[in-house]
């Protein structure tokens, strides 16, 4: 599941494809002042983490892996720090069609660019109220960048975006949804039937 998520994340973010490494995958990240690249480990144990960390020389390189951050912290060599607020959750769901209707006062647009489907929800004035996107990886749809603008929260827009994305994924032949959730987003996804499979701890090399 982590390999599916990594592959879809790279497609969604239009980064170069993940490069296989002895400990997992490396993704080069451009045009992001906070990140030059990230290592994603499908299995987290001390030797793998130390090996991956030792390969890094560029500050603002990140590592993400399925482990609790408290367990990860003692494994990190000098220069590395756990990004406690970035701890996420790997989640998945069996997709079901819902044929959603936009909440009153809003309209939705769907645009496919390459293999990425973009959903935008607009308010009555044409401003963006919410958005989300997905990338297809075989029979899985990797959901990414789901966000509701602050002024439009608590109106069901996040749920609506997720339902539209699910229907779009089903139309393209997907049967499963996969995503990496933030702590804030986890509650919404669980309400929609998504199940957590692992904690995703994150750390960063500061030098």
Rosetta silent file (secondary structure, phi, psi, omega in degrees, C-alpha in Angstrom):
SEQUENCE: XXXXXXXXXXXXXXXXXXXXXXXXXXXXXXXXXXXXXXXXXXXXXXXXXXXXXXXXXXXXXXXXXXXXXXXXXXXXXXXXXXXXXXXXXXXXXXXXXXXXXXXXXXXXXXXXXXXXXXXXXXXXXXXXXXXXXXXXXXXXXXXXXXXXXXXXXXXXXXXXXXXXXXXXXXXXXXXXXXXXXXXXXXXXXXXXXXXXXXXXXXXXXXX
SCORE:     score description
SCORE:     0.000 S_00000001
   1 L     0.000  -36.694  178.534    0.000    0.000    0.000 S_00000001
   2 H   -65.032  -39.535  178.343    2.868    2.383    0.727 S_00000001
   3 H   -62.764  -40.862  176.199    4.334    1.748   -2.723 S_00000001
   4 H   -60.912  -46.134 -179.046    0.950    2.573   -4.279 S_00000001
   5 H   -62.921  -44.166 -179.465    0.704    5.748   -2.215 S_00000001
   6 H   -62.178  -45.688 -178.998    4.264    6.848   -3.074 S_00000001
   7 H   -62.057  -46.496  179.942    3.729    6.245   -6.778 S_00000001
   8 H   -66.256  -37.952  178.412    0.412    8.109   -6.809 S_00000001
   9 H   -60.525  -43.759 -179.902    1.777   10.984   -4.735 S_00000001
  10 H   -64.452  -40.919  177.463    4.577   11.506   -7.250 S_00000001
  11 H   -64.248  -45.677 -178.711    2.120   11.464  -10.163 S_00000001
  12 H   -61.066  -41.323 -177.130   -0.231   13.847   -8.367 S_00000001
  13 H   -88.567   -0.040  179.056    2.556   16.297   -7.496 S_00000001
  14 L    57.660   40.963  173.763    4.210   15.990  -10.924 S_00000001
  15 L   -92.618  168.731  170.726    7.578   15.054   -9.472 S_00000001
  16 L   -59.266  154.577  179.389   10.007   12.668  -11.154 S_00000001
  17 L   -58.376  150.397  176.921    9.036    9.009  -10.603 S_00000001
  18 L   -58.827  140.735  177.984   10.198    7.472   -7.306 S_00000001
  19 E  -100.750  128.779  179.403   13.684    5.988   -7.433 S_00000001
  20 E   -71.361  133.747  178.531   14.117    2.600   -5.775 S_00000001
  21 E  -125.392  165.611  179.851   16.646    2.579   -2.951 S_00000001
  22 L   -57.901  -27.119 -177.322   17.859   -0.252   -0.679 S_00000001
  23 L  -104.171   -4.326 -178.603   15.518    1.012    2.063 S_00000001
  24 E   156.879 -120.418 -175.340   12.548    2.094   -0.053 S_00000001
  25 E  -135.273  148.712  173.401   11.930    4.978   -2.446 S_00000001
  26 E  -123.078  134.055  178.073   13.325    8.453   -3.031 S_00000001
  27 E  -120.293  123.988  173.894   11.324   11.275   -4.632 S_00000001
  28 E   -78.111  132.981 -178.563   12.968   14.466   -5.844 S_00000001
  29 L  -119.538  122.983  179.899   10.859   17.523   -4.989 S_00000001
  30 L  -109.339  160.386  173.918   11.286   20.770   -6.919 S_00000001
  31 L    59.433   33.520  175.882    9.861   24.248   -6.345 S_00000001
  32 L  -132.312  110.507 -176.321    9.256   23.687   -2.631 S_00000001
  33 L   -64.231  -17.429 -177.593   11.272   25.889   -0.265 S_00000001
  34 L   -96.301   -7.481 -171.840   10.673   23.457    2.606 S_00000001
  35 L  -153.820  129.767  175.130   11.684   20.243    0.851 S_00000001
  36 L  -101.239  -20.197  179.555   14.254   19.120   -1.719 S_00000001
  37 E   178.970  167.447  179.156   13.287   15.447   -1.631 S_00000001
  38 E  -143.238  140.486  171.100   11.866   12.666    0.485 S_00000001
  39 E   -98.137  133.366  176.503   12.700    9.094    1.299 S_00000001
  40 E  -120.076  120.408 -177.717    9.725    6.816    1.926 S_00000001
  41 E  -102.477  122.736  178.302   10.413    3.549    3.721 S_00000001
  42 L   -72.582  -23.632  176.155    7.781    0.790    3.378 S_00000001
  43 L  -130.917  135.285 -177.402    9.195   -0.924    6.470 S_00000001
  44 L  -113.366  113.950  167.014   10.692    0.945    9.398 S_00000001
  45 L  -141.814  166.261 -170.705   13.404   -0.577   11.547 S_00000001
  46 H   -58.610  -47.135 -179.697   16.540    0.926   13.025 S_00000001
  47 H   -60.647  -41.637 -179.892   19.135   -0.377   10.503 S_00000001
  48 H   -65.564  -43.789 -179.240   17.048    0.777    7.508 S_00000001
  49 H   -63.053  -44.779 -179.698   16.376    4.198    9.018 S_00000001
  50 H   -65.154  -38.078  178.646   20.041    4.722    9.890 S_00000001
  51 H   -65.187  -45.275  178.544   21.132    3.606    6.422 S_00000001
  52 H   -63.623  -44.416 -178.928   18.685    5.965    4.717 S_00000001
  53 H   -63.014  -37.748 -178.209   19.623    8.858    6.995 S_00000001
  54 H   -68.011  -20.506 -179.200   23.343    8.311    6.391 S_00000001
  55 L   -79.902  -10.831 -171.839   22.831    8.687    2.639 S_00000001
  56 L   -92.684  130.787  174.769   21.498   12.224    3.021 S_00000001
  57 L  -123.239  -14.668 -175.867   23.719   15.287    2.666 S_00000001
  58 L   -95.092  121.452  173.760   21.212   17.924    1.527 S_00000001
  59 L   -57.806  156.316 -177.729   19.329   19.873    4.186 S_00000001
  60 L    70.560   23.756  168.858   15.524   19.904    3.855 S_00000001
  61 E   -93.056  135.988 -175.484   15.481   16.227    2.898 S_00000001
  62 E  -113.434  157.211  170.294   12.620   14.367    4.561 S_00000001
  63 E  -129.937  139.900  176.868   11.908   10.753    5.479 S_00000001
  64 E  -132.299  141.268 -175.437    8.480    9.213    5.986 S_00000001
  65 E  -161.474  159.053 -179.176    7.755    5.690    7.210 S_00000001
  66 E   -82.510   88.717 -179.779    5.130    3.515    8.954 S_00000001
  67 L  -161.098  154.798  174.779    6.185    3.816   12.578 S_00000001
  68 L   -72.787  139.504 -176.313    5.187    5.773   15.663 S_00000001
  69 H   -60.196  -31.307  178.584    7.292    8.945   15.979 S_00000001
  70 H   -63.835  -33.342  178.228    8.277    8.052   19.559 S_00000001
  71 H   -76.253  -34.828 -178.519    9.850    4.849   18.264 S_00000001
  72 H   -68.859  -40.562 -169.079   11.576    6.616   15.390 S_00000001
  73 H   -51.792  -45.490 -178.123   13.246    9.403   17.357 S_00000001
  74 L   -67.488  -15.965 -178.315   16.036    7.345   19.035 S_00000001
  75 L   -83.423  -13.160 -171.003   17.094    5.929   15.660 S_00000001
  76 L   -81.847  130.847  175.989   17.869    9.306   14.108 S_00000001
  77 L   -75.668  176.981 -178.203   21.516   10.407   13.810 S_00000001
  78 L   -59.002  140.737  179.883   22.735   13.907   14.454 S_00000001
  79 L    97.498  -15.323 -179.905   21.200   16.586   12.243 S_00000001
  80 E  -101.988  150.041  177.763   17.823   14.845   11.984 S_00000001
  81 E  -143.073  141.587  173.727   14.647   15.763   13.865 S_00000001
  82 E   -68.562  133.361  175.559   11.192   14.238   14.110 S_00000001
  83 L   -93.705   83.794 -170.452    8.568   16.500   12.519 S_00000001
  84 H   -58.856  -41.355 -176.445    5.965   15.864   15.204 S_00000001
  85 H   -74.454  -11.484 -179.900    3.254   18.060   13.686 S_00000001
  86 H   -95.667    1.668  179.028    3.663   16.344   10.289 S_00000001
  87 L   -57.284  130.156 -177.094    2.819   12.866   11.577 S_00000001
  88 E  -123.875 -166.571 -175.503    0.195   11.391    9.261 S_00000001
  89 E  -142.902  126.237  175.020   -1.880    8.278    8.695 S_00000001
  90 E   -82.132  123.243 -173.900   -1.924    5.839    5.781 S_00000001
  91 E  -131.710  156.067  179.180   -5.579    5.111    5.026 S_00000001
  92 E  -149.235  161.807  179.174   -7.570    3.096    2.482 S_00000001
  93 E  -154.631  149.261  168.599  -11.172    2.338    1.536 S_00000001
  94 E   -80.975  121.646 -171.839  -13.133    0.146   -0.867 S_00000001
  95 L   -72.019  140.648  178.233  -14.681    2.677   -3.220 S_00000001
  96 L  -134.694  135.729  178.808  -18.465    2.998   -3.483 S_00000001
  97 L   -70.789  143.006 -179.867  -20.418    5.246   -5.865 S_00000001
  98 L  -129.077  -15.742 -178.227  -22.508    7.982   -4.215 S_00000001
  99 L    48.556   60.964 -171.922  -23.604   10.281   -7.077 S_00000001
 100 L   -71.899  154.492  175.920  -23.117   13.365   -4.872 S_00000001
 101 L  -116.389  132.673 -178.487  -24.943   16.679   -5.199 S_00000001
 102 L   -62.302  140.292  174.311  -23.132   19.938   -4.428 S_00000001
 103 L   -56.220  152.535 -176.595  -24.309   21.775   -1.304 S_00000001
 104 L   -56.693  133.763  179.501  -26.630   24.689   -2.021 S_00000001
 105 L    93.127   -0.608 -177.727  -24.796   27.747   -3.340 S_00000001
 106 L  -127.561  153.620  173.752  -21.867   25.777   -4.733 S_00000001
 107 E  -130.529  157.197 -178.728  -20.917   24.198   -8.042 S_00000001
 108 E  -120.262  145.320  172.672  -18.241   21.653   -8.894 S_00000001
 109 E  -122.493  144.952  177.345  -15.844   21.340  -11.804 S_00000001
 110 E  -125.649  127.475  179.765  -13.885   18.219  -12.755 S_00000001
 111 E  -134.166  133.427  177.182  -10.787   18.400  -14.931 S_00000001
 112 E  -107.660  122.520  178.079   -8.421   15.598  -15.913 S_00000001
 113 E  -119.633  109.208 -173.180   -4.833   16.556  -16.673 S_00000001
 114 L    64.512 -122.378  177.929   -2.813   13.554  -17.759 S_00000001
 115 L  -106.960   20.408  179.618   -3.619   10.875  -15.204 S_00000001
 116 E  -113.926  128.199  177.798   -4.608   13.319  -12.459 S_00000001
 117 E  -100.099  125.606  179.898   -8.247   14.241  -11.793 S_00000001
 118 E  -109.587  128.261  174.883   -8.809   17.674  -10.240 S_00000001
 119 E  -114.414  129.033  175.909  -12.052   18.570   -8.462 S_00000001
 120 E  -125.699  138.291  175.061  -12.810   22.187   -7.563 S_00000001
 121 E  -110.312  126.421 -176.889  -15.821   23.510   -5.698 S_00000001
 122 E  -110.722  145.335  175.023  -16.758   27.124   -6.461 S_00000001
 123 L   -84.723 -177.219 -174.543  -18.948   29.483   -4.479 S_00000001
 124 L   -62.420  -25.282 -179.977  -21.658   31.681   -5.985 S_00000001
 125 L   -89.607   -0.072  179.885  -19.084   34.352   -6.866 S_00000001
 126 L    89.609    4.461  178.429  -16.849   31.863   -8.664 S_00000001
 127 L   -82.799  152.823 -179.055  -14.216   31.712   -5.951 S_00000001
 128 E   -73.736  125.561  179.374  -12.613   28.447   -4.943 S_00000001
 129 E  -105.250  -31.371 -179.713  -14.201   27.028   -1.798 S_00000001
 130 E  -158.784  163.929 -179.892  -12.708   23.511   -1.772 S_00000001
 131 E  -159.275  168.194  174.061  -10.585   21.215   -3.888 S_00000001
 132 E  -174.378  164.818  179.786   -9.042   17.773   -4.158 S_00000001
 133 E  -151.444  164.767  177.109   -7.302   15.562   -6.671 S_00000001
 134 E  -146.021  154.548  175.033   -6.404   11.953   -7.343 S_00000001
 135 E  -124.116  137.184 -179.729   -3.899    9.956   -9.356 S_00000001
 136 E   -85.585  133.574  174.558   -4.606    6.493  -10.749 S_00000001
 137 E  -133.756   94.128 -175.038   -2.176    3.667   -9.917 S_00000001
 138 L    62.975 -124.063  179.438   -3.500    0.459  -11.418 S_00000001
 139 L   -95.777   14.441  177.852   -6.802   -0.303   -9.692 S_00000001
 140 E  -113.809  148.099  174.287   -6.092    2.167   -6.899 S_00000001
 141 E  -115.630  119.997 -179.746   -6.833    5.890   -6.739 S_00000001
 142 E   -94.734  113.005 -177.077   -4.426    7.929   -4.611 S_00000001
 143 E   -86.024  141.732 -171.623   -6.271   10.933   -3.187 S_00000001
 144 E  -151.048  152.071  170.065   -4.244   14.082   -2.568 S_00000001
 145 E    54.250   43.365  174.345   -4.483   17.766   -1.636 S_00000001
 146 E   -81.777  125.472 -176.514   -8.046   17.756   -0.321 S_00000001
 147 E  -152.172  139.552  171.095   -8.710   21.159    1.240 S_00000001
 148 E  -113.329  130.405  178.781  -11.629   23.381    2.203 S_00000001
 149 L   -63.971  147.997 -173.323  -10.969   27.126    2.483 S_00000001
 150 H   -53.358  -40.927 -175.643  -11.435   28.508    5.991 S_00000001
 151 H   -70.454   -9.646 -175.316  -14.458   30.643    5.090 S_00000001
 152 H  -119.910   16.474 -179.443  -16.312   27.600    3.742 S_00000001
 153 L   -73.816  161.665  177.513  -15.709   25.026    6.445 S_00000001
 154 L    63.454   31.938  176.641  -18.473   23.044    8.175 S_00000001
 155 L  -124.280   12.503  177.387  -20.683   23.055    5.098 S_00000001
 156 L    81.482   11.890 -175.833  -20.040   19.523    3.903 S_00000001
 157 H   -72.826  -36.748  177.937  -17.642   20.517    1.147 S_00000001
 158 H   -63.033  -44.076  177.118  -14.857   18.158    2.193 S_00000001
 159 H   -61.851  -41.670  179.455  -17.271   15.235    2.199 S_00000001
 160 H   -62.894  -45.482  178.905  -18.621   16.327   -1.180 S_00000001
 161 H   -59.309  -43.995 -179.744  -15.138   16.545   -2.716 S_00000001
 162 H   -63.060  -38.978  178.784  -14.297   13.070   -1.439 S_00000001
 163 H   -67.331  -41.054  178.144  -17.491   11.644   -2.903 S_00000001
 164 H   -63.485  -43.616  178.848  -16.856   13.268   -6.292 S_00000001
 165 H   -61.593  -41.301  179.503  -13.300   11.922   -6.315 S_00000001
 166 H   -62.115  -44.243  179.517  -14.561    8.432   -5.443 S_00000001
 167 H   -63.945  -40.354  177.928  -17.070    8.474   -8.286 S_00000001
 168 H   -63.286  -41.127  179.638  -14.408    9.698  -10.710 S_00000001
 169 H   -63.382  -42.722  178.688  -12.035    6.946   -9.571 S_00000001
 170 H   -62.037  -40.309  178.790  -14.688    4.282  -10.066 S_00000001
 171 H   -61.945  -27.890 -179.280  -15.366    5.548  -13.591 S_00000001
 172 L   -93.760    7.225  174.347  -11.668    5.079  -14.350 S_00000001
 173 L    96.598    8.221  178.557  -11.627    1.507  -13.084 S_00000001
 174 L   -79.957  149.748  175.111  -10.367    1.931   -9.531 S_00000001
 175 L  -119.873  -17.107 -177.963  -11.702   -0.252   -6.743 S_00000001
 176 E  -130.525  143.274  172.043   -9.659    1.058   -3.818 S_00000001
 177 E  -106.484  142.206  178.924   -8.797    4.510   -2.517 S_00000001
 178 E  -134.045  141.631  175.911   -5.489    5.237   -0.758 S_00000001
 179 E  -157.067  161.117  170.422   -4.295    8.426    0.918 S_00000001
 180 E  -106.716  110.456 -174.017   -1.913    9.876    3.455 S_00000001
 181 E   -94.042  145.878  168.143   -4.038   11.835    5.933 S_00000001
 182 L   -78.199  168.649  176.664   -3.034   14.645    8.228 S_00000001
 183 H   -60.616  -37.871 -178.983   -4.142   14.489   11.847 S_00000001
 184 H   -69.683  -35.484 -176.846   -6.791   17.109   11.050 S_00000001
 185 H   -82.487  -17.411 -174.284   -8.110   15.246    8.003 S_00000001
 186 H   -57.766  -42.149 -176.804   -8.258   11.802    9.580 S_00000001
 187 H   -61.023  -41.809  178.548  -11.621   12.372   11.284 S_00000001
 188 H   -61.576  -46.595 -176.241  -13.315   13.309    8.001 S_00000001
 189 H   -66.183  -39.398  177.948  -11.963   10.267    6.210 S_00000001
 190 H   -63.776  -37.278  177.489  -12.942    7.906    9.017 S_00000001
 191 H   -61.997  -28.497 -179.128  -16.461    9.332    8.936 S_00000001
 192 L   -92.181    7.102  175.219  -16.538    8.402    5.232 S_00000001
 193 L    98.150    1.377  178.477  -15.480    4.821    5.914 S_00000001
 194 L   -72.918  145.103 -179.219  -11.733    5.049    5.393 S_00000001
 195 E  -114.817  138.260  176.379   -9.617    2.802    7.633 S_00000001
 196 E   -77.680  133.915  177.292   -6.218    3.594    9.078 S_00000001
 197 E  -109.041  -25.336 -179.606   -3.508    1.063    8.191 S_00000001
 198 E  -166.758  150.480  167.032   -0.443    2.717    9.710 S_00000001
 199 E   -76.412  139.169  177.004    0.906    5.821   11.364 S_00000001
 200 E  -111.414   99.990  177.035    3.230    7.726    9.017 S_00000001
 201 E   -81.712  150.035 -177.411    6.001    9.359   11.007 S_00000001
 202 E  -133.419  144.139  176.368    8.088   12.056    9.357 S_00000001
 203 E  -141.488  161.840 -174.253   11.515   13.489   10.037 S_00000001
 204 E  -137.525  144.242  177.437   13.725   16.074    8.384 S_00000001
 205 E   -90.852  116.500  179.915   17.464   16.626    7.965 S_00000001
 206 L   -97.976  -19.389 -177.758   18.450   20.103    9.157 S_00000001
 207 L    76.895    0.000    0.000   22.258   19.566    9.050 S_00000001
